[in-house]
Coordinates of C-alpha atoms in Angstrom, one line a residue:
M974 CA -63.0 113.4 -79.3
S975 CA -66.6 112.2 -80.3
E976 CA -68.1 113.7 -83.5
V977 CA -70.9 115.0 -81.9
F978 CA -71.9 116.3 -78.4
E979 CA -75.3 115.4 -76.7
P980 CA -76.8 118.4 -75.1
V981 CA -77.4 118.0 -71.6
D982 CA -80.2 120.8 -71.0
A983 CA -81.4 123.9 -72.7
H984 CA -78.4 125.6 -70.6
D985 CA -75.8 123.7 -72.0
R986 CA -72.6 125.7 -72.4
D987 CA -72.3 124.3 -76.0
L988 CA -75.4 125.6 -77.2
A989 CA -75.8 128.8 -78.6
L990 CA -78.9 130.3 -77.6
A991 CA -78.8 133.0 -80.2
A992 CA -78.2 131.0 -83.1
H993 CA -80.9 130.5 -86.0
G994 CA -81.1 128.9 -89.3
L995 CA -78.6 126.1 -90.2
L996 CA -76.3 127.3 -87.4
H997 CA -79.2 126.5 -84.9
T998 CA -80.3 123.3 -86.6
F999 CA -76.4 121.8 -86.6
N1000 CA -75.7 123.0 -83.1
I1001 CA -78.6 121.7 -81.7
A1002 CA -77.9 118.3 -83.2
G1003 CA -74.6 118.6 -81.5
V1004 CA -72.3 118.9 -84.8
L1005 CA -71.5 122.5 -83.9
T1006 CA -70.7 124.1 -80.3
S1007 CA -71.2 127.4 -79.3
A1008 CA -67.9 128.4 -80.1
D1009 CA -67.9 127.2 -83.8
V1010 CA -71.1 129.1 -84.0
H1011 CA -70.0 132.4 -82.4
V1012 CA -67.2 132.2 -84.6
A1013 CA -69.0 132.1 -87.7
S1014 CA -71.7 134.6 -86.7
T1015 CA -69.2 137.0 -86.0
L1016 CA -67.2 136.9 -89.1
G1017 CA -70.3 136.7 -91.2
R1018 CA -71.7 139.6 -89.5
L1019 CA -68.2 141.8 -89.7
A1020 CA -67.8 140.7 -93.5
G1021 CA -71.9 141.3 -94.4
E1022 CA -72.1 137.7 -95.3
P1023 CA -76.1 136.8 -94.7
D1024 CA -76.0 133.3 -96.4
E1025 CA -76.9 130.5 -93.8
S1026 CA -75.0 127.7 -95.9
V1027 CA -71.8 129.9 -96.2
L1028 CA -71.9 130.6 -92.4
L1029 CA -72.3 126.8 -92.1
A1030 CA -69.4 126.3 -93.8
V1031 CA -67.2 128.5 -91.7
A1032 CA -68.5 127.0 -88.4
L1033 CA -67.7 123.7 -89.8
A1034 CA -64.2 124.9 -90.7
V1035 CA -63.7 125.9 -86.9
R1036 CA -65.2 122.7 -86.2
A1037 CA -62.7 120.7 -88.5
V1038 CA -59.8 122.4 -86.8
R1039 CA -60.7 121.3 -83.3
H1040 CA -61.1 117.7 -84.9
G1041 CA -57.4 117.8 -86.5
S1042 CA -58.2 118.7 -89.8
V1043 CA -56.7 122.2 -91.4
C1044 CA -59.7 122.7 -93.6
L1045 CA -63.3 121.2 -94.7
D1046 CA -64.1 119.1 -97.5
L1047 CA -67.5 120.4 -98.8
A1048 CA -67.9 117.3 -101.1
A1049 CA -67.1 114.8 -98.1
V1050 CA -69.8 114.7 -95.2
P1051 CA -68.3 112.6 -92.6
A1052 CA -69.9 108.9 -92.5
S1053 CA -70.3 109.7 -89.0
L1054 CA -72.6 112.4 -89.4
A1055 CA -74.5 111.4 -92.6
D1056 CA -76.8 109.5 -90.8
L1057 CA -78.2 112.3 -88.4
G1058 CA -80.8 113.5 -91.0
L1059 CA -79.3 117.0 -91.3
P1060 CA -79.8 119.1 -94.1
W1061 CA -76.6 119.1 -95.9
P1062 CA -76.2 121.7 -98.7
T1063 CA -75.4 120.0 -102.2
P1064 CA -71.4 120.5 -102.7
E1065 CA -72.0 122.1 -106.2
R1066 CA -74.5 125.0 -104.5
W1067 CA -72.2 125.0 -101.3
S1068 CA -68.9 125.5 -103.1
A1069 CA -70.7 128.3 -105.4
A1070 CA -72.1 130.1 -102.6
V1071 CA -68.8 130.1 -100.8
S1072 CA -66.7 131.4 -103.9
V1073 CA -68.5 134.4 -104.2
S1074 CA -68.9 135.2 -100.3
P1075 CA -67.4 138.6 -99.1
L1076 CA -65.7 136.4 -96.5
L1077 CA -63.3 135.1 -99.3
A1078 CA -63.1 139.2 -100.4
A1079 CA -62.1 139.8 -96.9
G1080 CA -59.5 137.7 -96.7
V1081 CA -60.9 135.7 -93.8
V1082 CA -61.8 132.4 -95.7
R1083 CA -59.7 130.8 -98.4
L1084 CA -61.5 128.4 -100.9
D1085 CA -59.0 126.0 -102.5
H1086 CA -59.4 122.7 -104.3
G1087 CA -63.1 122.8 -103.2
L1088 CA -61.5 123.0 -99.3
V1089 CA -62.6 125.6 -97.3
Y1090 CA -59.8 127.1 -95.0
L1091 CA -59.6 129.8 -92.4
D1092 CA -57.1 131.9 -93.7
R1093 CA -54.4 131.3 -91.4
Y1094 CA -54.4 127.5 -92.2
H1095 CA -54.4 128.4 -95.5
E1096 CA -51.7 130.3 -95.2
Q1097 CA -49.3 128.1 -93.5
E1098 CA -50.0 125.2 -96.0
T1099 CA -49.3 127.6 -98.9
Q1100 CA -45.9 128.3 -96.8
V1101 CA -45.1 124.8 -96.5
L1102 CA -45.7 124.0 -100.1
G1103 CA -43.5 127.0 -101.2
D1104 CA -40.6 126.4 -99.0
L1105 CA -40.5 122.5 -99.9
R1106 CA -40.5 123.6 -103.6
E1107 CA -37.5 125.7 -103.0
R1108 CA -36.0 123.5 -100.9
G1109 CA -36.3 121.0 -103.8
R1110 CA -34.2 123.0 -105.9
V1111 CA -31.0 122.8 -103.9
A1112 CA -28.8 119.8 -104.1
H1113 CA -25.8 119.2 -102.8
A1114 CA -22.5 117.9 -104.0
V1115 CA -20.4 115.2 -101.7
D1116 CA -17.3 113.0 -102.3
T1117 CA -19.2 110.0 -103.7
G1118 CA -16.0 107.9 -103.2
L1119 CA -16.0 108.8 -99.7
L1120 CA -19.3 108.6 -99.2
E1121 CA -19.6 104.9 -100.4
Q1122 CA -16.7 104.1 -98.3
S1123 CA -18.3 105.6 -95.1
L1124 CA -21.4 103.8 -96.0
V1125 CA -19.8 100.6 -96.2
R1126 CA -18.2 101.1 -92.9
V1127 CA -21.4 102.1 -90.8
F1128 CA -23.6 99.9 -92.5
P1129 CA -21.5 96.9 -93.0
A1130 CA -24.4 93.9 -93.0
A1131 CA -26.3 93.1 -96.2
E1132 CA -29.5 93.9 -94.7
S1133 CA -28.4 97.5 -94.3
D1134 CA -29.5 98.2 -98.1
E1135 CA -32.4 100.4 -97.1
Q1136 CA -30.4 102.4 -94.6
R1137 CA -27.6 103.0 -96.8
E1138 CA -30.0 104.4 -99.7
A1139 CA -31.6 106.7 -97.3
C1140 CA -28.2 108.1 -96.6
R1141 CA -27.4 108.6 -100.2
R1142 CA -30.3 110.4 -100.6
A1143 CA -30.2 112.7 -97.7
A1144 CA -26.4 113.5 -98.7
T1145 CA -27.6 115.0 -101.7
Q1146 CA -30.6 116.6 -101.5
A1147 CA -31.8 119.7 -99.1
T1148 CA -34.9 117.7 -97.9
T1149 CA -35.1 114.1 -96.8
V1150 CA -38.3 112.0 -95.2
V1151 CA -37.3 108.8 -93.8
T1152 CA -40.3 106.6 -93.0
G1153 CA -40.5 103.1 -91.7
G1154 CA -42.5 101.4 -88.9
P1155 CA -41.1 100.9 -85.5
G1156 CA -38.0 98.6 -85.3
T1157 CA -37.2 99.3 -89.2
G1158 CA -33.8 101.0 -88.1
K1159 CA -35.0 104.6 -88.9
T1160 CA -32.6 106.2 -86.0
T1161 CA -29.7 103.9 -86.8
A1162 CA -30.2 105.6 -90.4
V1163 CA -29.9 108.8 -88.8
A1164 CA -26.9 107.7 -86.9
G1165 CA -25.2 106.6 -89.8
L1166 CA -26.1 109.8 -91.9
L1167 CA -24.6 112.2 -89.1
A1168 CA -21.2 110.1 -89.1
V1169 CA -21.1 110.1 -92.7
L1170 CA -21.6 113.9 -93.3
V1171 CA -19.4 114.8 -90.7
E1172 CA -16.7 113.1 -92.0
Q1173 CA -17.7 115.0 -95.6
A1174 CA -17.4 117.8 -93.8
E1175 CA -14.1 117.0 -92.0
A1176 CA -12.6 116.3 -95.7
R1177 CA -13.4 119.8 -96.6
G1178 CA -11.9 121.1 -93.5
E1179 CA -15.1 122.3 -92.2
R1180 CA -17.3 121.6 -89.3
L1181 CA -20.8 120.5 -89.7
R1182 CA -23.4 122.1 -87.2
I1183 CA -26.2 119.7 -86.4
A1184 CA -29.4 119.8 -84.5
L1185 CA -31.6 116.9 -83.6
A1186 CA -35.2 117.7 -82.4
A1187 CA -38.6 115.9 -81.5
P1188 CA -42.0 117.3 -80.7
T1189 CA -41.4 115.9 -77.2
G1190 CA -38.8 116.1 -74.7
K1191 CA -39.6 112.4 -74.0
A1192 CA -38.7 111.6 -78.0
A1193 CA -36.0 113.9 -78.2
A1194 CA -34.3 112.2 -75.1
R1195 CA -35.0 108.7 -76.7
L1196 CA -33.6 110.2 -80.1
E1197 CA -30.4 111.0 -78.4
Q1198 CA -29.9 107.9 -76.7
S1199 CA -30.7 105.7 -80.0
V1200 CA -28.0 108.2 -82.0
R1201 CA -25.5 107.3 -79.3
A1202 CA -26.2 103.7 -79.1
S1203 CA -26.0 103.4 -82.7
A1204 CA -22.4 105.2 -82.9
A1205 CA -21.1 103.2 -80.3
R1206 CA -21.7 100.1 -82.9
F1207 CA -19.8 102.1 -85.5
G1208 CA -16.7 102.1 -84.1
P1209 CA -14.3 104.9 -82.1
A1210 CA -13.7 107.2 -84.7
D1211 CA -17.6 107.8 -85.6
Q1212 CA -18.4 107.4 -81.9
G1213 CA -15.8 110.6 -81.5
R1214 CA -17.6 112.2 -84.3
L1215 CA -21.0 112.2 -82.7
A1216 CA -19.8 112.7 -79.1
D1217 CA -21.2 116.0 -78.5
V1218 CA -24.5 115.7 -80.2
T1219 CA -27.5 116.4 -78.6
A1220 CA -31.4 116.7 -79.1
M1221 CA -33.8 118.6 -77.8
T1222 CA -37.5 119.6 -78.5
L1223 CA -38.8 121.7 -81.5
H1224 CA -39.6 124.4 -79.1
R1225 CA -36.3 124.6 -77.5
L1226 CA -34.5 124.6 -81.1
L1227 CA -36.7 127.4 -82.2
R1228 CA -36.8 129.3 -79.4
Q1229 CA -40.4 130.0 -78.3
H1230 CA -41.3 133.9 -78.5
P1231 CA -42.3 134.9 -74.9
G1232 CA -46.3 135.6 -74.8
N1233 CA -46.8 133.8 -78.1
S1234 CA -47.4 130.2 -78.4
T1235 CA -47.1 129.9 -81.9
R1236 CA -44.4 132.5 -82.9
F1237 CA -40.4 131.7 -82.3
R1238 CA -37.1 133.8 -82.1
H1239 CA -35.9 131.7 -85.1
H1240 CA -37.9 132.8 -88.2
R1241 CA -37.3 133.6 -91.9
G1242 CA -35.7 136.7 -90.9
N1243 CA -33.7 134.9 -88.2
R1244 CA -32.7 131.6 -89.3
L1245 CA -31.3 128.7 -87.7
P1246 CA -27.3 128.5 -87.9
H1247 CA -27.3 124.8 -88.4
D1248 CA -26.3 122.7 -91.5
L1249 CA -28.3 119.7 -90.7
V1250 CA -31.5 119.7 -88.6
V1251 CA -33.0 116.1 -88.1
V1252 CA -36.8 116.1 -86.8
D1253 CA -37.7 112.5 -85.3
E1254 CA -41.4 111.3 -84.5
A1255 CA -42.3 113.5 -87.6
S1256 CA -45.9 112.2 -87.3
M1257 CA -46.4 114.3 -84.3
V1258 CA -45.6 117.7 -86.1
S1259 CA -48.7 119.8 -86.7
L1260 CA -48.9 122.0 -89.7
T1261 CA -48.1 125.2 -87.5
M1262 CA -45.0 123.9 -86.2
M1263 CA -43.8 122.5 -89.5
A1264 CA -44.4 126.1 -91.2
R1265 CA -42.5 127.3 -88.2
L1266 CA -39.6 124.7 -89.0
L1267 CA -39.5 125.1 -92.4
E1268 CA -39.2 129.2 -92.3
A1269 CA -36.3 128.8 -89.8
V1270 CA -34.0 126.2 -91.5
R1271 CA -31.9 127.7 -93.9
P1272 CA -32.8 127.1 -97.3
E1273 CA -29.3 125.4 -98.2
A1274 CA -29.3 123.4 -94.9
R1275 CA -30.1 119.8 -95.1
L1276 CA -33.6 119.1 -93.1
V1277 CA -34.4 115.4 -92.6
L1278 CA -37.7 114.2 -91.2
V1279 CA -38.2 111.1 -89.6
G1280 CA -41.1 109.1 -88.6
D1281 CA -43.9 106.4 -89.1
P1282 CA -47.0 108.2 -91.2
D1283 CA -49.1 105.3 -90.2
Q1284 CA -49.0 106.2 -86.5
L1285 CA -51.2 108.9 -84.7
S1286 CA -50.8 112.3 -86.0
S1287 CA -50.2 115.3 -84.0
V1288 CA -53.0 116.2 -81.3
D1289 CA -52.9 119.9 -83.2
A1290 CA -54.3 120.6 -86.6
G1291 CA -52.7 118.9 -89.7
A1292 CA -51.0 115.4 -90.5
V1293 CA -48.2 117.0 -92.5
L1294 CA -45.9 113.5 -92.5
T1295 CA -48.6 111.3 -93.9
D1296 CA -49.7 114.2 -96.5
L1297 CA -46.0 114.2 -97.3
V1298 CA -45.3 110.8 -98.1
R1299 CA -49.0 110.3 -100.0
G1300 CA -48.3 113.5 -102.0
Y1301 CA -44.8 112.7 -103.2
E1302 CA -46.1 109.0 -103.7
H1303 CA -46.0 109.4 -107.6
R1304 CA -43.8 112.1 -108.1
P1305 CA -40.2 111.2 -109.6
D1306 CA -38.7 113.8 -107.4
S1307 CA -39.8 112.2 -104.2
P1308 CA -37.6 113.1 -101.1
V1309 CA -39.2 110.1 -99.0
A1310 CA -36.9 107.0 -98.5
A1311 CA -39.0 104.2 -97.0
L1312 CA -37.4 101.6 -94.4
R1313 CA -39.6 98.5 -94.3
T1314 CA -37.7 95.4 -92.6
A1315 CA -38.6 95.8 -89.0
H1316 CA -36.2 94.6 -86.5
R1317 CA -38.0 95.4 -83.0
Y1318 CA -40.4 92.6 -83.0
G1319 CA -40.7 89.0 -84.5
A1320 CA -43.0 87.4 -87.3
E1321 CA -46.3 87.2 -85.3
I1322 CA -46.4 91.0 -84.2
G1323 CA -44.9 92.0 -87.5
E1324 CA -47.9 90.2 -89.4
L1325 CA -50.6 91.7 -87.0
A1326 CA -48.8 95.2 -87.4
E1327 CA -49.0 94.8 -91.2
A1328 CA -52.5 93.8 -91.6
L1329 CA -53.3 97.0 -89.4
R1330 CA -51.3 99.1 -91.5
L1331 CA -53.0 98.1 -94.6
G1332 CA -56.4 98.1 -93.2
D1333 CA -57.0 94.2 -93.9
A1334 CA -59.5 93.3 -91.2
D1335 CA -59.6 89.6 -92.1
R1336 CA -55.8 89.3 -92.1
A1337 CA -55.6 91.2 -88.5
V1338 CA -58.4 88.6 -87.0
A1339 CA -56.2 85.9 -88.6
A1340 CA -53.4 87.0 -87.1
L1341 CA -55.1 87.5 -83.7
R1342 CA -56.5 83.8 -83.8
A1343 CA -53.3 82.2 -84.9
G1344 CA -51.9 83.6 -81.5
G1345 CA -48.6 82.2 -80.6
E1346 CA -46.1 83.1 -78.0
A1347 CA -45.9 86.6 -79.3
V1348 CA -49.7 87.6 -79.7
E1349 CA -52.5 86.9 -77.3
W1350 CA -56.0 87.9 -77.9
V1351 CA -58.5 88.2 -75.2
R1352 CA -62.3 88.2 -76.5
D1353 CA -64.6 87.3 -73.8
G1354 CA -65.8 88.1 -70.5
D1355 CA -64.8 91.2 -67.8
P1356 CA -61.2 92.1 -68.6
A1357 CA -60.4 92.9 -65.0
R1358 CA -59.0 89.1 -64.4
T1359 CA -57.0 89.7 -67.5
I1360 CA -55.6 92.8 -66.8
R1361 CA -54.8 91.9 -63.2
S1362 CA -52.7 88.7 -63.7
S1363 CA -50.8 90.7 -66.6
V1364 CA -50.5 94.0 -64.8
L1365 CA -49.9 93.1 -61.2
P1366 CA -46.9 91.0 -61.2
H1367 CA -44.9 93.6 -63.0
A1368 CA -46.3 96.5 -60.5
L1369 CA -45.3 94.1 -57.5
A1370 CA -41.6 93.9 -59.0
V1371 CA -41.3 97.4 -59.5
H1372 CA -42.5 97.8 -55.6
D1373 CA -39.8 95.4 -54.5
A1374 CA -36.9 96.9 -56.3
A1375 CA -38.2 100.4 -55.0
A1376 CA -38.7 99.5 -51.4
A1377 CA -35.0 98.1 -51.7
G1378 CA -33.9 101.5 -52.8
D1379 CA -32.6 100.1 -56.4
A1380 CA -33.9 102.9 -58.6
R1381 CA -32.0 101.1 -61.4
R1382 CA -33.9 98.0 -61.1
A1383 CA -37.5 99.5 -60.6
L1384 CA -37.0 101.4 -63.8
E1385 CA -36.0 98.1 -65.8
A1386 CA -38.8 96.6 -64.4
L1387 CA -41.2 99.6 -65.2
E1388 CA -40.2 99.2 -68.9
R1389 CA -41.1 95.4 -69.1
H1390 CA -44.9 95.8 -69.0
R1391 CA -47.2 98.7 -70.6
L1392 CA -51.1 98.6 -70.3
L1393 CA -52.7 101.1 -73.2
C1394 CA -56.4 102.6 -73.0
A1395 CA -57.7 104.6 -75.8
H1396 CA -59.8 106.9 -73.2
R1397 CA -58.9 108.7 -70.1
D1398 CA -62.0 108.3 -68.6
G1399 CA -64.5 105.6 -68.5
P1400 CA -64.7 102.0 -67.9
F1401 CA -62.0 101.7 -70.6
G1402 CA -60.2 104.6 -69.4
V1403 CA -56.9 105.4 -67.9
R1404 CA -58.1 107.0 -64.5
H1405 CA -60.3 103.7 -64.0
W1406 CA -57.7 101.1 -64.4
N1407 CA -55.0 103.3 -62.6
R1408 CA -57.7 103.1 -59.5
R1409 CA -58.4 99.4 -59.9
V1410 CA -54.5 98.4 -60.2
E1411 CA -53.7 100.5 -57.1
Q1412 CA -56.6 98.9 -55.3
W1413 CA -54.9 95.2 -56.0
F1414 CA -51.6 97.0 -55.4
T1415 CA -52.7 97.9 -51.8
A1416 CA -54.2 94.5 -51.0
E1417 CA -51.0 92.7 -52.3
T1418 CA -48.6 95.3 -50.5
G1419 CA -50.4 97.1 -47.8
E1420 CA -49.0 100.6 -49.4
P1421 CA -51.1 103.4 -49.0
V1422 CA -51.7 104.8 -52.3
Q1423 CA -53.4 107.9 -51.1
D1424 CA -49.5 109.1 -50.3
S1425 CA -48.6 110.6 -53.6
A1426 CA -45.0 109.4 -52.9
Y1427 CA -45.8 105.7 -52.3
L1428 CA -43.1 103.3 -53.1
G1429 CA -43.6 101.6 -56.5
R1430 CA -45.7 104.3 -57.7
P1431 CA -45.0 104.6 -61.5
L1432 CA -44.8 108.0 -62.9
L1433 CA -45.7 109.8 -65.8
V1434 CA -44.8 113.3 -66.4
S1435 CA -47.0 115.7 -68.1
S1436 CA -45.1 118.9 -68.5
N1437 CA -41.6 120.2 -69.3
D1438 CA -39.5 121.5 -66.6
Y1439 CA -36.0 122.7 -68.5
T1440 CA -34.5 123.6 -65.0
L1441 CA -34.7 120.2 -63.6
G1442 CA -34.1 118.4 -67.0
V1443 CA -37.6 116.6 -66.9
Y1444 CA -39.8 116.2 -69.7
N1445 CA -43.3 115.6 -70.9
G1446 CA -43.6 111.8 -71.3
D1447 CA -40.7 111.1 -69.1
T1448 CA -41.3 108.0 -66.9
G1449 CA -40.2 107.1 -63.5
V1450 CA -40.7 105.2 -60.1
V1451 CA -40.8 106.5 -56.5
V1452 CA -38.2 104.9 -54.8
A1453 CA -36.9 104.2 -51.0
G1454 CA -34.2 107.0 -50.3
P1455 CA -31.6 107.4 -47.3
S1456 CA -33.7 110.5 -45.9
G1457 CA -37.3 109.3 -47.7
P1458 CA -39.2 108.6 -50.7
R1459 CA -37.1 109.6 -54.0
A1460 CA -38.6 110.0 -57.6
A1461 CA -36.4 108.3 -60.1
I1462 CA -36.7 109.7 -63.5
A1463 CA -35.5 107.8 -66.3
T1464 CA -33.4 109.9 -68.8
G1465 CA -31.9 108.8 -72.1
V1466 CA -28.4 108.0 -70.4
G1467 CA -29.7 107.1 -66.8
F1468 CA -32.0 108.6 -64.5
L1469 CA -32.4 111.6 -61.9
E1470 CA -33.2 111.4 -58.6
L1471 CA -35.5 114.0 -57.1
A1472 CA -37.5 114.9 -54.2
P1473 CA -41.2 114.0 -55.1
S1474 CA -42.0 117.5 -54.3
R1475 CA -40.3 119.0 -56.6
L1476 CA -41.8 117.7 -59.7
G1477 CA -44.8 119.6 -61.0
D1478 CA -47.3 117.9 -63.2
V1479 CA -47.0 114.0 -62.6
E1480 CA -49.7 111.0 -63.1
T1481 CA -49.9 107.5 -61.8
M1482 CA -48.8 105.3 -64.8
H1483 CA -50.1 101.5 -64.1
A1484 CA -52.2 102.7 -67.1
M1485 CA -51.3 105.1 -69.9
T1486 CA -52.9 106.1 -73.1
I1487 CA -52.1 105.2 -76.3
H1488 CA -51.3 108.8 -77.5
K1489 CA -49.0 109.3 -74.6
S1490 CA -47.3 106.0 -75.3
Q1491 CA -46.3 106.9 -78.9
G1492 CA -42.5 107.1 -79.2
S1493 CA -42.0 104.4 -76.6
Q1494 CA -41.7 100.7 -76.2
A1495 CA -41.8 98.0 -73.7
D1496 CA -41.2 94.4 -73.6
E1497 CA -44.8 93.4 -73.2
V1498 CA -47.9 95.6 -74.1
T1499 CA -51.5 95.1 -73.0
V1500 CA -53.9 97.0 -75.2
L1501 CA -57.2 97.2 -74.1
L1502 CA -59.9 98.1 -76.8
P1503 CA -63.2 100.2 -76.2
D1504 CA -66.5 99.2 -77.8
E1505 CA -67.0 99.5 -81.3
E1506 CA -68.9 102.7 -81.0
S1507 CA -66.0 104.6 -79.5
R1508 CA -65.1 107.4 -81.8
L1509 CA -61.3 107.3 -80.6
L1510 CA -61.1 103.6 -81.7
T1511 CA -59.4 103.9 -85.1
R1512 CA -56.8 102.1 -87.2
E1513 CA -54.0 104.6 -86.8
L1514 CA -54.8 104.1 -82.7
F1515 CA -54.7 100.3 -82.9
Y1516 CA -51.4 100.1 -84.8
T1517 CA -49.7 102.5 -82.6
A1518 CA -50.4 100.6 -79.5
V1519 CA -49.6 97.1 -81.1
T1520 CA -46.1 98.5 -82.3
R1521 CA -45.2 99.6 -78.9
A1522 CA -44.3 96.0 -78.3
Q1523 CA -40.9 94.4 -78.4
R1524 CA -41.6 90.6 -77.6
R1525 CA -45.3 90.4 -76.7
V1526 CA -48.5 92.1 -77.6
R1527 CA -51.9 91.3 -75.6
V1528 CA -55.1 92.5 -77.0
I1529 CA -58.4 92.6 -75.3
G1530 CA -61.4 93.5 -77.1
S1531 CA -64.2 91.6 -79.1
E1532 CA -64.0 91.0 -82.8
S1533 CA -66.4 93.8 -83.5
A1534 CA -64.3 96.4 -81.8
V1535 CA -61.2 95.0 -83.9
R1536 CA -62.9 95.3 -87.4
A1537 CA -64.5 98.6 -86.1
A1538 CA -61.1 99.9 -85.4
I1539 CA -59.5 99.1 -88.7
A1540 CA -62.4 100.2 -90.7
R1541 CA -62.3 103.8 -89.3
Q1542 CA -59.4 105.7 -90.2
A1543 CA -58.2 108.8 -88.7
L1544 CA -58.8 110.9 -92.0
R1545 CA -57.8 114.5 -91.5
A1546 CA -59.0 117.2 -94.3
S1547 CA -55.8 119.0 -95.9
G1548 CA -55.0 120.2 -99.3
L1549 CA -51.4 119.7 -98.9
R1550 CA -51.4 116.3 -100.3
A1551 CA -53.4 117.2 -103.5
R1552 CA -51.3 120.2 -103.8
L1553 CA -48.2 118.4 -103.7
S1554 CA -49.4 115.9 -106.7
D1555 CA -50.5 118.9 -108.5
D1556 CA -47.1 120.4 -108.0
G1557 CA -45.6 117.3 -109.4
N1558 CA -47.7 117.1 -112.8
L1559 CA -46.8 120.8 -113.1
A1560 CA -43.0 119.9 -112.9
D1561 CA -43.4 116.9 -115.3
M1562 CA -45.1 119.1 -117.7
S1563 CA -42.5 121.6 -117.4
A1564 CA -39.7 119.0 -118.1
R1565 CA -41.2 117.9 -121.1

């Protein structure tokens, strides 16, 4: 999303015609939309707040939520807006004006740590902090001798020290945050933890009630698949212990309340029955969803959050996983267990990924220039030739298998390559490149791509259908069937075959956005970077794209685009990190 919009004309829907003062100035400049202005004006009128600087703060707080933050930092004008020549209030006077505003007295706006919140998000952040604090006081007793025996059994390799340590911690504390980049063995650690804790419960003559969840259906399916694959390596006994474990979306776990998208049937007054709740891809969990999860999990139940804090955050407001990792960073009671050794890809991709994670542009450029078999960098000329030569052979392989009616082979071919774009629209966008690939595809095969059920069409599901068992993020291929085309949709344990007409929201997937690729992987990945002016081009986006690759990554983009991406972090304003750190300092003082 761009930092500013450019008004088309005097009747642009984002212009608030009745705005005046600072709200008008910031609206005309494209910083505030009409929605931001109307919310601030209405609240100011209801609370009797005439101060223009306070109304500006409220409008910018509304805008901040749209851009993924949960609050407005009065002391930090975004660098992208600083050069617009706007009359920003000084932080000291601005904070003083907000602190005596009747909006605070009315409870509509909150001021905390120099951050301006809409009440809803301050309440959620405070609730998350309070629930984490309460859970931090809970300890779980285990049979340590049995625990060590179990850990040696499920993690016999010497290089599994990190997984063993993560499981030790998760076994004895109520909340554990398991972090690590792609391929560091996070789901292997989860599978080992499940086997270990089920064995502990068996020794006590009890049954451990387990819930596995993820933000999306695709991520949940991958979690279940990974846990089962890991259990198969542990041995027959542990495989049997995890035979009935299934994963679901967070919305299904909490049971969404009809007619309310942010309320669920499980809450503080109706807790989840589970003894252990594991949430994968936790970087995609928003502040609102994390608050709902924490209030639903029983205080004495173990909660394990799993994810990569360096990947893209939730599309909704908040970056909770990153805040937890950074906020607990220097606390002796930190529940964070970090896995650092990557097993997904080799040293060449690993070097590039690490440079991106650390924000070291020189090191990243050097890794790209060094190339090798696993890393290719295309800097010059029209990207079409490179994209055609990298995408079309895979599209034709998918088509050949689909035309032969071999769904399994078609899905395997689909997983060999991904073309990833930052944008949906424009010359660097998914729609543009899907059309281009289809043109090349038709020229080679003669398939009429105007038919939505053309053989070899790669599919990306964009909404959940619980009746069919098809989820947002699932991928598939249209294949030949005995009585006409069929849609083969990959699942965690195989694939479903459906009539294409039964699928609701699906998109063509010769190319996909980097956001949509999160939680997936492919043998080979081609990353198309937009120009350096794109506000979507961030370090987290680039890192997420590169780390989807298992064997080979191809980056198409200029050096200036690479450096711009690494320099631009997707920072989200939040008080959770600072409040966690302060909480730790208070704990240290009380301990003394």
